[in-house]
Short mmCIF file of N, CA and C and ligand atoms in Angstrom, two decimals:
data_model
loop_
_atom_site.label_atom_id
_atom_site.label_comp_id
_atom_site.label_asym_id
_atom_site.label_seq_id
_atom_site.Cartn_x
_atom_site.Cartn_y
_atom_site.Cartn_z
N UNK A 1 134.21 98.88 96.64
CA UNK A 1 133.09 98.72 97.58
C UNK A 1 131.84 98.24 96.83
N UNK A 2 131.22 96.91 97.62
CA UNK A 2 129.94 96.74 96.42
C UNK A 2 128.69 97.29 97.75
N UNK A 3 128.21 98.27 96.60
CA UNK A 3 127.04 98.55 96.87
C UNK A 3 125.44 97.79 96.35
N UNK A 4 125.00 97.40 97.32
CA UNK A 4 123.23 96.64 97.20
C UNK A 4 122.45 97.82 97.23
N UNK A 5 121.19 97.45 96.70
CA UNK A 5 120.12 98.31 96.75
C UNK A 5 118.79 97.17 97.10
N UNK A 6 118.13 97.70 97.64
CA UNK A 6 116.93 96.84 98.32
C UNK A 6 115.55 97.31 97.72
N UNK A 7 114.90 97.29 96.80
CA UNK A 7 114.11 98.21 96.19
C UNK A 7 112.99 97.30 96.90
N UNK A 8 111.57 98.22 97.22
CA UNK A 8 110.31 97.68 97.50
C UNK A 8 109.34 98.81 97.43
N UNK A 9 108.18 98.49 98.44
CA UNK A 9 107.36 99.33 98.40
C UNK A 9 106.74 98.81 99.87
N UNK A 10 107.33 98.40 100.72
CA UNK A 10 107.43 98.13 102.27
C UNK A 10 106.38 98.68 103.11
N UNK A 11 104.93 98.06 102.61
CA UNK A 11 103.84 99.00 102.95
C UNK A 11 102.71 97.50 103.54
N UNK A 12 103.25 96.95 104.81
CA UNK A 12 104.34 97.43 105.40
C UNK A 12 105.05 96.21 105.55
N UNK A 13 106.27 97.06 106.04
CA UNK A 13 107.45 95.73 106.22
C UNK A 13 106.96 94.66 107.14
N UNK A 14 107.82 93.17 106.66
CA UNK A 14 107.12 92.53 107.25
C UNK A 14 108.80 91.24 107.58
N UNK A 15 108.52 90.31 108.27
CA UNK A 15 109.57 89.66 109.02
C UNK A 15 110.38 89.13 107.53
N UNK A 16 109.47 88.70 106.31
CA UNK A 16 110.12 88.45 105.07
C UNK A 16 111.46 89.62 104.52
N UNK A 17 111.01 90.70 104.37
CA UNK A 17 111.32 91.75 104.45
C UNK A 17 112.41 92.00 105.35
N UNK A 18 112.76 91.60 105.89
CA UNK A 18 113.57 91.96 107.24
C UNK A 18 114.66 90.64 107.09
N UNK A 19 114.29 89.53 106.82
CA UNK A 19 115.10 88.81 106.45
C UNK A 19 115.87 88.72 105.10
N UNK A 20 115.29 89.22 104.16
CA UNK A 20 116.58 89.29 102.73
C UNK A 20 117.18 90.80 103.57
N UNK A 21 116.61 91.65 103.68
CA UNK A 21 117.71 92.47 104.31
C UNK A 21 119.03 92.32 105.06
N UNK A 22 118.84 91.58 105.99
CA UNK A 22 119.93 90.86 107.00
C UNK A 22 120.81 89.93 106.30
N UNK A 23 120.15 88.93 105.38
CA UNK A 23 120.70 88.45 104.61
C UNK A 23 122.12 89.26 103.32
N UNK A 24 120.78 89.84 102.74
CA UNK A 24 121.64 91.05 101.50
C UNK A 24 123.01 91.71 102.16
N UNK A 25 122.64 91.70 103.71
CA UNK A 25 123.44 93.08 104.32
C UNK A 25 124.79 91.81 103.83
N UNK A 26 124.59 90.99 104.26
CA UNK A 26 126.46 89.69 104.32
C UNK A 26 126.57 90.11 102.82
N UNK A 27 126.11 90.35 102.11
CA UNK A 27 126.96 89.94 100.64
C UNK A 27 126.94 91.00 100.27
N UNK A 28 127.08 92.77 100.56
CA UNK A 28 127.46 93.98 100.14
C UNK A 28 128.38 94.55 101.33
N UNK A 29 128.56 95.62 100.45
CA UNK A 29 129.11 96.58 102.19
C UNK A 29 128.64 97.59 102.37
N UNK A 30 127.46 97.92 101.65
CA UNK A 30 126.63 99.06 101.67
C UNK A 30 125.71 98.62 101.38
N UNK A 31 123.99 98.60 102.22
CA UNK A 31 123.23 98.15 101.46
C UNK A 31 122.07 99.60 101.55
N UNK A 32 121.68 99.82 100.27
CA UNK A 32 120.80 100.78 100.38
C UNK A 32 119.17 100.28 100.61
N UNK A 33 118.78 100.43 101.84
CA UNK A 33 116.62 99.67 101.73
C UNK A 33 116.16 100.97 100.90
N UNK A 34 115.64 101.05 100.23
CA UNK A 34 114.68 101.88 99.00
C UNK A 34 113.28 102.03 98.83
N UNK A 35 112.68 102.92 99.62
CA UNK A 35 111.17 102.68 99.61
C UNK A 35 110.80 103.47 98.07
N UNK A 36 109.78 102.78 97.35
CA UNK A 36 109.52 103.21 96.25
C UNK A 36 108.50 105.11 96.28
N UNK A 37 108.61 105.78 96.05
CA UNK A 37 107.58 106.72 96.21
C UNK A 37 106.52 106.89 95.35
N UNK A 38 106.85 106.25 93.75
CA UNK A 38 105.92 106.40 92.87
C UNK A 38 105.45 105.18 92.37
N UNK A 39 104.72 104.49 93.55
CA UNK A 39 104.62 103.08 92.99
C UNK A 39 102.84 103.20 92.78
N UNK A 40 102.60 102.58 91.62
CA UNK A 40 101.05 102.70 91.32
C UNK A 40 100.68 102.01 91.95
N UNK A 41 100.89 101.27 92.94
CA UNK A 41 99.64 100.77 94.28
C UNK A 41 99.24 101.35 95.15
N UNK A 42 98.01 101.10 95.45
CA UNK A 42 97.27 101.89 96.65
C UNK A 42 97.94 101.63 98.20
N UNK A 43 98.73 102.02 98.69
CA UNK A 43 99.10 102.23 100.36
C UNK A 43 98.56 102.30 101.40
N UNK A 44 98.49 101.79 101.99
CA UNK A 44 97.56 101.56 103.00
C UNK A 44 98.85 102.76 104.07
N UNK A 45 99.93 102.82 104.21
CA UNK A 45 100.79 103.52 104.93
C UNK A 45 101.37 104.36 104.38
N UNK A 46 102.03 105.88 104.62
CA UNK A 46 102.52 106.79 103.60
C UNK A 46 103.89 106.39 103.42
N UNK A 47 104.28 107.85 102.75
CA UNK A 47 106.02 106.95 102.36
C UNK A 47 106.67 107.21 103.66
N UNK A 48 106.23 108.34 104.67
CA UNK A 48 107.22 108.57 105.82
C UNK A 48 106.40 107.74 106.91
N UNK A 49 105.37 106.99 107.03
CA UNK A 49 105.29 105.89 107.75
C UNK A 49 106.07 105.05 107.20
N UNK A 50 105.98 104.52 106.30
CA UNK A 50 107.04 103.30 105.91
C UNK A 50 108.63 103.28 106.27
N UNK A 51 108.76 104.41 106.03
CA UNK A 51 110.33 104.81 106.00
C UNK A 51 110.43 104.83 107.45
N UNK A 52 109.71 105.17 108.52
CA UNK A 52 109.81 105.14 110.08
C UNK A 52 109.74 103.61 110.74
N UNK A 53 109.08 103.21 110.14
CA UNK A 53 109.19 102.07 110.23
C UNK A 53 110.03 100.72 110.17
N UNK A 54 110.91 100.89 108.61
CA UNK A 54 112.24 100.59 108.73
C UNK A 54 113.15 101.21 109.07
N UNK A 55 113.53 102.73 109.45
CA UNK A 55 114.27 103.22 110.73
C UNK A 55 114.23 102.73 112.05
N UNK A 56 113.01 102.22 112.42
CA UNK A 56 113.05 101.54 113.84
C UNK A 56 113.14 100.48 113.96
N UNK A 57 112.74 99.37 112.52
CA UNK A 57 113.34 98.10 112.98
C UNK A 57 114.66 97.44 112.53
N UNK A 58 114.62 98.50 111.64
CA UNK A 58 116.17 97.90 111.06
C UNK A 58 117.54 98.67 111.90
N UNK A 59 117.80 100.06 111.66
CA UNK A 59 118.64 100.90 111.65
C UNK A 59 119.61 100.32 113.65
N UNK A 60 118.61 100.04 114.20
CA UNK A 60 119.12 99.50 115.43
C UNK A 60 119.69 98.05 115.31
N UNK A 61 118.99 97.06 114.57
CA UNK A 61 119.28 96.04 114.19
C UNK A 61 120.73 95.55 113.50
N UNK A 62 121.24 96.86 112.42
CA UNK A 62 121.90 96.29 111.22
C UNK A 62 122.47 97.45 111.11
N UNK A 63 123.91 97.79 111.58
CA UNK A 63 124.69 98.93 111.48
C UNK A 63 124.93 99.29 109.54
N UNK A 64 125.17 100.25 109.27
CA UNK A 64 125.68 100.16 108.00
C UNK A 64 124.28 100.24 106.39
N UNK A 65 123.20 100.68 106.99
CA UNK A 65 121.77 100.24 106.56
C UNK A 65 122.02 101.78 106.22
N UNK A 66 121.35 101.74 104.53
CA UNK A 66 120.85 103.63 104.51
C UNK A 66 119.91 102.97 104.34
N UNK A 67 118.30 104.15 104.97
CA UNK A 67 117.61 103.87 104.48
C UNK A 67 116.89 105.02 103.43
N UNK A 68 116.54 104.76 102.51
CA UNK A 68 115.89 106.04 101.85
C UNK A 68 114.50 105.97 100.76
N UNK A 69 113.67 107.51 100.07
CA UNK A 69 113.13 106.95 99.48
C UNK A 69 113.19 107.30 97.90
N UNK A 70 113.12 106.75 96.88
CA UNK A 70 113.23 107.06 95.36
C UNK A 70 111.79 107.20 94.86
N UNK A 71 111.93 108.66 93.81
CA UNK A 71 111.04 108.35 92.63
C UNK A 71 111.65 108.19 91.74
N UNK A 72 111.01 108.10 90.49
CA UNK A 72 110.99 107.83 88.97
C UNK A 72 112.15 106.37 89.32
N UNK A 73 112.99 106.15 88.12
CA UNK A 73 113.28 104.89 87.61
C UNK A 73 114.10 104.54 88.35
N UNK A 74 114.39 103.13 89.20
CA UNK A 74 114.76 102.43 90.06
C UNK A 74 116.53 102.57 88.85
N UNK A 75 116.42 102.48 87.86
CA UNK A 75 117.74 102.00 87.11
C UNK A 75 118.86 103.60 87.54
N UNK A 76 117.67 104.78 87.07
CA UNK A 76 118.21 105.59 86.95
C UNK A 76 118.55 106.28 88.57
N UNK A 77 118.42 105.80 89.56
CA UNK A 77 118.64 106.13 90.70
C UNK A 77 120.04 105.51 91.37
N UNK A 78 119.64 103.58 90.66
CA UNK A 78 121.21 103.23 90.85
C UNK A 78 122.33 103.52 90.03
N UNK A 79 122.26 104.13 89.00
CA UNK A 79 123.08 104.85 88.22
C UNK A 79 123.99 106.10 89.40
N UNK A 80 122.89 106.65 89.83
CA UNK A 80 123.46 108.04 90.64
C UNK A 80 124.22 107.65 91.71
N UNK A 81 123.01 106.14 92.48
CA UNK A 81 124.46 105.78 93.51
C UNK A 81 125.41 105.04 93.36
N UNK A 82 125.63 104.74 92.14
CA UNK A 82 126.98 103.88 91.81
C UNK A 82 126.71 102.35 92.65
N UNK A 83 125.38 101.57 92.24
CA UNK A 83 124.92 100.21 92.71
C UNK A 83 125.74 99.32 91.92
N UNK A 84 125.93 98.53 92.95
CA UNK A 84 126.55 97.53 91.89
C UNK A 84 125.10 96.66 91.60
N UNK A 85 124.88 96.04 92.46
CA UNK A 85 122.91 95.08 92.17
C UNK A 85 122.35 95.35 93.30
N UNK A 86 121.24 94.91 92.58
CA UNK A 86 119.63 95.42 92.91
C UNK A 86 118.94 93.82 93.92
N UNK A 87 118.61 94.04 95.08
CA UNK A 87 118.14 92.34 95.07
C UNK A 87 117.07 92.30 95.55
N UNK A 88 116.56 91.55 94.99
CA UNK A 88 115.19 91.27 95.31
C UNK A 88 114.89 89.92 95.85
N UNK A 89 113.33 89.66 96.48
CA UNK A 89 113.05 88.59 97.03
C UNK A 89 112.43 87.32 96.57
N UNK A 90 112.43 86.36 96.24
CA UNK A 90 111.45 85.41 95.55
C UNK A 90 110.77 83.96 96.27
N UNK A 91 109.38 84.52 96.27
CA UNK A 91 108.62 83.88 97.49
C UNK A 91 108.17 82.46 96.55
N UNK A 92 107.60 82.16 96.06
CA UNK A 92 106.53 81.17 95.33
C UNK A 92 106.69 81.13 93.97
N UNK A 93 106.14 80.50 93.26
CA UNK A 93 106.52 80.40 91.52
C UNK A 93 106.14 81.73 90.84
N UNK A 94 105.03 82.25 91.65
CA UNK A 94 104.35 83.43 91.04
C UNK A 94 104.99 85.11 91.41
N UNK A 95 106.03 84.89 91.84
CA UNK A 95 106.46 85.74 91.78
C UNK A 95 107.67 85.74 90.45
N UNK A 96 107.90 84.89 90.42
CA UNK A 96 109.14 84.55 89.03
C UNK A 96 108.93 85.72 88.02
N UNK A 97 107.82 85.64 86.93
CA UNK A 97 107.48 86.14 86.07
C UNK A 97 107.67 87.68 86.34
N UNK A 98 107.15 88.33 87.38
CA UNK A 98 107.26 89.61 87.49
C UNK A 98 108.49 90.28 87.79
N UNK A 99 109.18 89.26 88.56
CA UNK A 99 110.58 89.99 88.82
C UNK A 99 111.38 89.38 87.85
N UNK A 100 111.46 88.87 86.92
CA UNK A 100 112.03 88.45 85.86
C UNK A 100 111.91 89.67 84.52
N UNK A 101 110.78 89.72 84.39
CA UNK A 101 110.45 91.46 83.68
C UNK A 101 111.25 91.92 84.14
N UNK A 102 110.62 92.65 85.07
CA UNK A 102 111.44 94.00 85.97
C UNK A 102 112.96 93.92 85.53
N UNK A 103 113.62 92.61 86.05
CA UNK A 103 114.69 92.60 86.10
C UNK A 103 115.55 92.56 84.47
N UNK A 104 114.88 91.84 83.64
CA UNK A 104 115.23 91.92 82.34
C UNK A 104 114.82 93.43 81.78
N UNK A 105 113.86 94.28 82.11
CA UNK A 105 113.88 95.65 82.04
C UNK A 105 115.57 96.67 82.61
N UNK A 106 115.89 96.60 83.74
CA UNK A 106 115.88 97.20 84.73
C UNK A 106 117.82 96.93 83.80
N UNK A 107 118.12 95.26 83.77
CA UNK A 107 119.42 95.12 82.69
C UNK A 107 119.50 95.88 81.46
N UNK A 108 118.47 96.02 80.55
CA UNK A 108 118.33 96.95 79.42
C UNK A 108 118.55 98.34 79.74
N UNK A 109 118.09 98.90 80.85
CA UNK A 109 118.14 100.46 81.12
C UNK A 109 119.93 100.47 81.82
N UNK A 110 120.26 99.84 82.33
CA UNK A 110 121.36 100.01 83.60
C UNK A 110 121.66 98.73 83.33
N UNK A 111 122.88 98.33 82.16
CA UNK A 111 123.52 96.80 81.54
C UNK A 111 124.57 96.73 82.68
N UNK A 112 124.65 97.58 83.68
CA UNK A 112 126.13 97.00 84.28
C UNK A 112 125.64 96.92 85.92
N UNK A 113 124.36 97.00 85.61
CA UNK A 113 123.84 96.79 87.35
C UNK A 113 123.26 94.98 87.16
N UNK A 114 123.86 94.12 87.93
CA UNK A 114 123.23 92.94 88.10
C UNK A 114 121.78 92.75 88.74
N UNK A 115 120.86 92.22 88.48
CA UNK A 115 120.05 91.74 89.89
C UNK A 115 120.08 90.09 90.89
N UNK A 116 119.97 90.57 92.02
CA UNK A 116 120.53 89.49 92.42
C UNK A 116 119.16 88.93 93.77
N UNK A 117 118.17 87.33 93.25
CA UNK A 117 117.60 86.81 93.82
C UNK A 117 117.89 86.17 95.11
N UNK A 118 116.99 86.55 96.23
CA UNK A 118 117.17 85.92 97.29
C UNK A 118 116.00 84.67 97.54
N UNK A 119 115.75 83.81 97.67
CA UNK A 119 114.95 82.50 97.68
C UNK A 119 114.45 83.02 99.71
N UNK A 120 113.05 83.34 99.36
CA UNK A 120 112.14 83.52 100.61
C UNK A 120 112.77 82.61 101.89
N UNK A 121 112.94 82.72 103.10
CA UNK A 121 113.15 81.75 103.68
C UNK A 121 111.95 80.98 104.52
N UNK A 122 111.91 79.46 103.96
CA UNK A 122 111.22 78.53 104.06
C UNK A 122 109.40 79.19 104.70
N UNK A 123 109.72 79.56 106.20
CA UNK A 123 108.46 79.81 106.86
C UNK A 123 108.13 81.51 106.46
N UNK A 124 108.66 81.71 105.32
CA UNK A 124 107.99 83.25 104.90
C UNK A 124 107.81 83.39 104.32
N UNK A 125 107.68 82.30 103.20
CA UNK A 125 107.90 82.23 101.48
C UNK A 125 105.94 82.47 101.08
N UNK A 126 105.27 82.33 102.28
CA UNK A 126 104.00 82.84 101.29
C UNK A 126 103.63 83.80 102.35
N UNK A 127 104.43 84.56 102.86
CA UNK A 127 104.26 86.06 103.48
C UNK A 127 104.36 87.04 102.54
N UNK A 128 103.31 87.78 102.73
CA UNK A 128 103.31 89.49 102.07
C UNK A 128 102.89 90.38 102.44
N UNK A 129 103.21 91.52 102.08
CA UNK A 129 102.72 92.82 102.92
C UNK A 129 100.92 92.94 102.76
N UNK A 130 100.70 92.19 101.40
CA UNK A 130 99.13 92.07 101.63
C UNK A 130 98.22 90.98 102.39
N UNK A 131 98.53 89.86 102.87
CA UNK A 131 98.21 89.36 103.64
C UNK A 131 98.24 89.51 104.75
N UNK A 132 99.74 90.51 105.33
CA UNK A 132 99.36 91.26 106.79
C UNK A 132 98.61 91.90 106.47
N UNK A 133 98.08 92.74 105.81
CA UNK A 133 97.36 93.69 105.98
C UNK A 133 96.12 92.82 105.96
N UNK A 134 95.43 92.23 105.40
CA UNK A 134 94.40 91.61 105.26
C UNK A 134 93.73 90.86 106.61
N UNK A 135 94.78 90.00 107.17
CA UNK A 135 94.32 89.56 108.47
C UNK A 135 94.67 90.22 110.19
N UNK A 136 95.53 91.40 109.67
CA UNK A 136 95.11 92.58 111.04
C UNK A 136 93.95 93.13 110.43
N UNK A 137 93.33 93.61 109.20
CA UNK A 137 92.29 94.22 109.36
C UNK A 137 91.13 93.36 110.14
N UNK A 138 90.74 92.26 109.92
CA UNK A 138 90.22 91.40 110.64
C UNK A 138 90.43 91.22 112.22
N UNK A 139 91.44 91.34 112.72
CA UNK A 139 91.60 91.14 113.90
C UNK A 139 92.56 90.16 114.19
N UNK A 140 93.30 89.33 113.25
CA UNK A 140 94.22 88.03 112.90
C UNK A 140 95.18 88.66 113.93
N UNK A 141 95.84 87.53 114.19
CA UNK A 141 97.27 87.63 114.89
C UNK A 141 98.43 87.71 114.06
N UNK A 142 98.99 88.25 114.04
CA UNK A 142 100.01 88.38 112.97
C UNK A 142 101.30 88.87 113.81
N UNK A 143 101.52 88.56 115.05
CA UNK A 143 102.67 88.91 115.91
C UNK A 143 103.79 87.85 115.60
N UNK A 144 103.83 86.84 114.67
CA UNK A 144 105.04 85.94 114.20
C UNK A 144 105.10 86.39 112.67
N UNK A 145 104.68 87.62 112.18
CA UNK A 145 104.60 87.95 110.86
C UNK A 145 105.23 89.04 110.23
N UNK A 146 105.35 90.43 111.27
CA UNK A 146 106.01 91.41 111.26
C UNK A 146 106.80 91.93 112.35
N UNK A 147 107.98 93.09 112.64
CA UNK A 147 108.19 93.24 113.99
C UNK A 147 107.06 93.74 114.96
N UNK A 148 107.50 93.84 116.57
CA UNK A 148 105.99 94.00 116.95
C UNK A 148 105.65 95.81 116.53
N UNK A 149 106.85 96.48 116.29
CA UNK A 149 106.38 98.08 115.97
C UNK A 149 105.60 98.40 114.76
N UNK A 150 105.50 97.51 113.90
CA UNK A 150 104.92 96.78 113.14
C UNK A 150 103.28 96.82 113.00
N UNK A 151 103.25 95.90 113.83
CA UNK A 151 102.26 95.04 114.80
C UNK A 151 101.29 96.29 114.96
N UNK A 152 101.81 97.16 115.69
CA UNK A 152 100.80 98.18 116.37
C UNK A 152 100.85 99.41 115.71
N UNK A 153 101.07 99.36 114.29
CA UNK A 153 100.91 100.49 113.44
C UNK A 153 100.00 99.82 113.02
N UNK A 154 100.05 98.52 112.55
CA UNK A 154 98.91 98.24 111.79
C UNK A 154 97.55 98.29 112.86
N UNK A 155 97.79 98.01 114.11
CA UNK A 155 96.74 97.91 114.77
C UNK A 155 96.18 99.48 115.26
N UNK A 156 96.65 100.30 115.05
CA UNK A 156 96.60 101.75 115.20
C UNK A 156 95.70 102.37 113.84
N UNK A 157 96.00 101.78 113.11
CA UNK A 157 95.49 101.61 111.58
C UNK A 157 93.96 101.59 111.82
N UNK A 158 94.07 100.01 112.18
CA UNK A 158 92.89 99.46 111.93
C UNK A 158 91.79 100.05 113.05
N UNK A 159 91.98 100.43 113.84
CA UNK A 159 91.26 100.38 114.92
C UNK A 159 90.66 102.20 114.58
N UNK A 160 91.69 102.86 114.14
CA UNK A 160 91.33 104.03 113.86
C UNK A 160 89.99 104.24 112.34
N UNK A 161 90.24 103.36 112.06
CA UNK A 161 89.45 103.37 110.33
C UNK A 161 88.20 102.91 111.00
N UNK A 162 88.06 101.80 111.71
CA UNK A 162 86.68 101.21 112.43
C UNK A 162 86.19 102.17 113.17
N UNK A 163 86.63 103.18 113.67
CA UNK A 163 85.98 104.38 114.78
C UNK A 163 84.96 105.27 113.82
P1 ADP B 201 107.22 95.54 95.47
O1 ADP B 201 106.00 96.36 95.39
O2 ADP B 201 108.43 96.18 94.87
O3 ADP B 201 107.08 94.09 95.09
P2 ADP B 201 107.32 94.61 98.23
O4 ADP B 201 107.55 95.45 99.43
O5 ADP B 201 106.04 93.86 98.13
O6 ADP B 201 107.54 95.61 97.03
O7 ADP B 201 108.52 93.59 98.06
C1 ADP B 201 109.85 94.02 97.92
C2 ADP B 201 110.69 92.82 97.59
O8 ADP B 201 110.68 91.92 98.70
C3 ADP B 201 110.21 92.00 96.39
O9 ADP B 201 111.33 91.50 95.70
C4 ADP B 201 109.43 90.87 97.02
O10 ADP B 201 109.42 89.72 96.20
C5 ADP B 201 110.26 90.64 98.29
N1 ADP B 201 109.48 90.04 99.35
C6 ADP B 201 108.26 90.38 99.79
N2 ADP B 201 107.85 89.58 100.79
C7 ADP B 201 108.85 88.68 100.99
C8 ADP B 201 109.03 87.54 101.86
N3 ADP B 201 108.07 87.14 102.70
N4 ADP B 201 110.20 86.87 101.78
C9 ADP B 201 111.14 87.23 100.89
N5 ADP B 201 111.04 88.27 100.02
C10 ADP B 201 109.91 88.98 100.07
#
């Protein structure tokens, strides 16, 4: 059985996001989504918003989906679940470098876990969870950007912080 792992920090998920998933799901038979818990960025959403979040847009979507969340070392977690690779997303040139680390890290800790790149698809490739966030705080439309449950967390967000 090959097991995937989906590692991020899905804060918040966004239609990019949702597509290497769907994607990843064809080329494993288990895919684990992985919200990070100890990630040194600031969150705009907690880990059990996030995690509710891909329970509601995925788990209905995509039979066969765990979703869950990890601390400490992404290597040493797929060790425990017996991953075969790790896959990640690659939007623009500037993402190269960082997931190239990671991933040349991540081979040194865990030599028998592959990582395996997914190439953004075309109209999402300069989508990120910080640019949604950036133009719902504003008031932007962003209803072709994330799902709409999505949509109205962030707008629940925003509207609550402005009060
Ligand atoms: P992290 O903090 O681990 O980078 P993110 O949630 O920002 O977490 O991203 C998780 C993974 O999804 C990363 O590999 C990232 O490159 C990829 N990703 C993010 N946005 C998109 C997108 N629009 N299309 C494809 N992959 C994406």
């Amino acid at each position: 059985m090959r097991i995937g792992i989906y590692p991020g920090s899905f804060d918040p998920l966004t239609n990019g996001h949702l597509d290497i998933i769907e994607r990843a799901k064809r080329i494993c038979d288990h895919l684990i989504v992985a919200v990070a818990r100890n990630s040194a960025k600031r969150s705009l959403f907690t880990i059990e918003e996030r995690l509710d979040m891909l329970k509601h847009c995925c788990q209905s979507l995509y039979n066969g989906i765990e979703i869950v969340t990890f601390e400490g070392l992404l290597a040493e977690y797929c060790k425990k679940r017996h991953v075969n690779f790790i896959v990640r997303g690659l939007r623009a040139i500037v993402d190269f470098e960082y997931e190239y680390a990671i991933a040349l890290m991540n081979k040194k800790l865990a030599p028998d876990i592959e990582t395996v790149f997914m190439m953004a698809k075309g109209e999402y490739s300069f989508l990120s969870s910080n640019i949604v966030k950036e133009v719902a705080s504003l008031g932007g439309d962003i209803s072709t950007l994330v799902p709409q449950f999505v949509q109205q967390k962030l707008q629940e967000k925003f509207s609550s912080r402005s009060e």
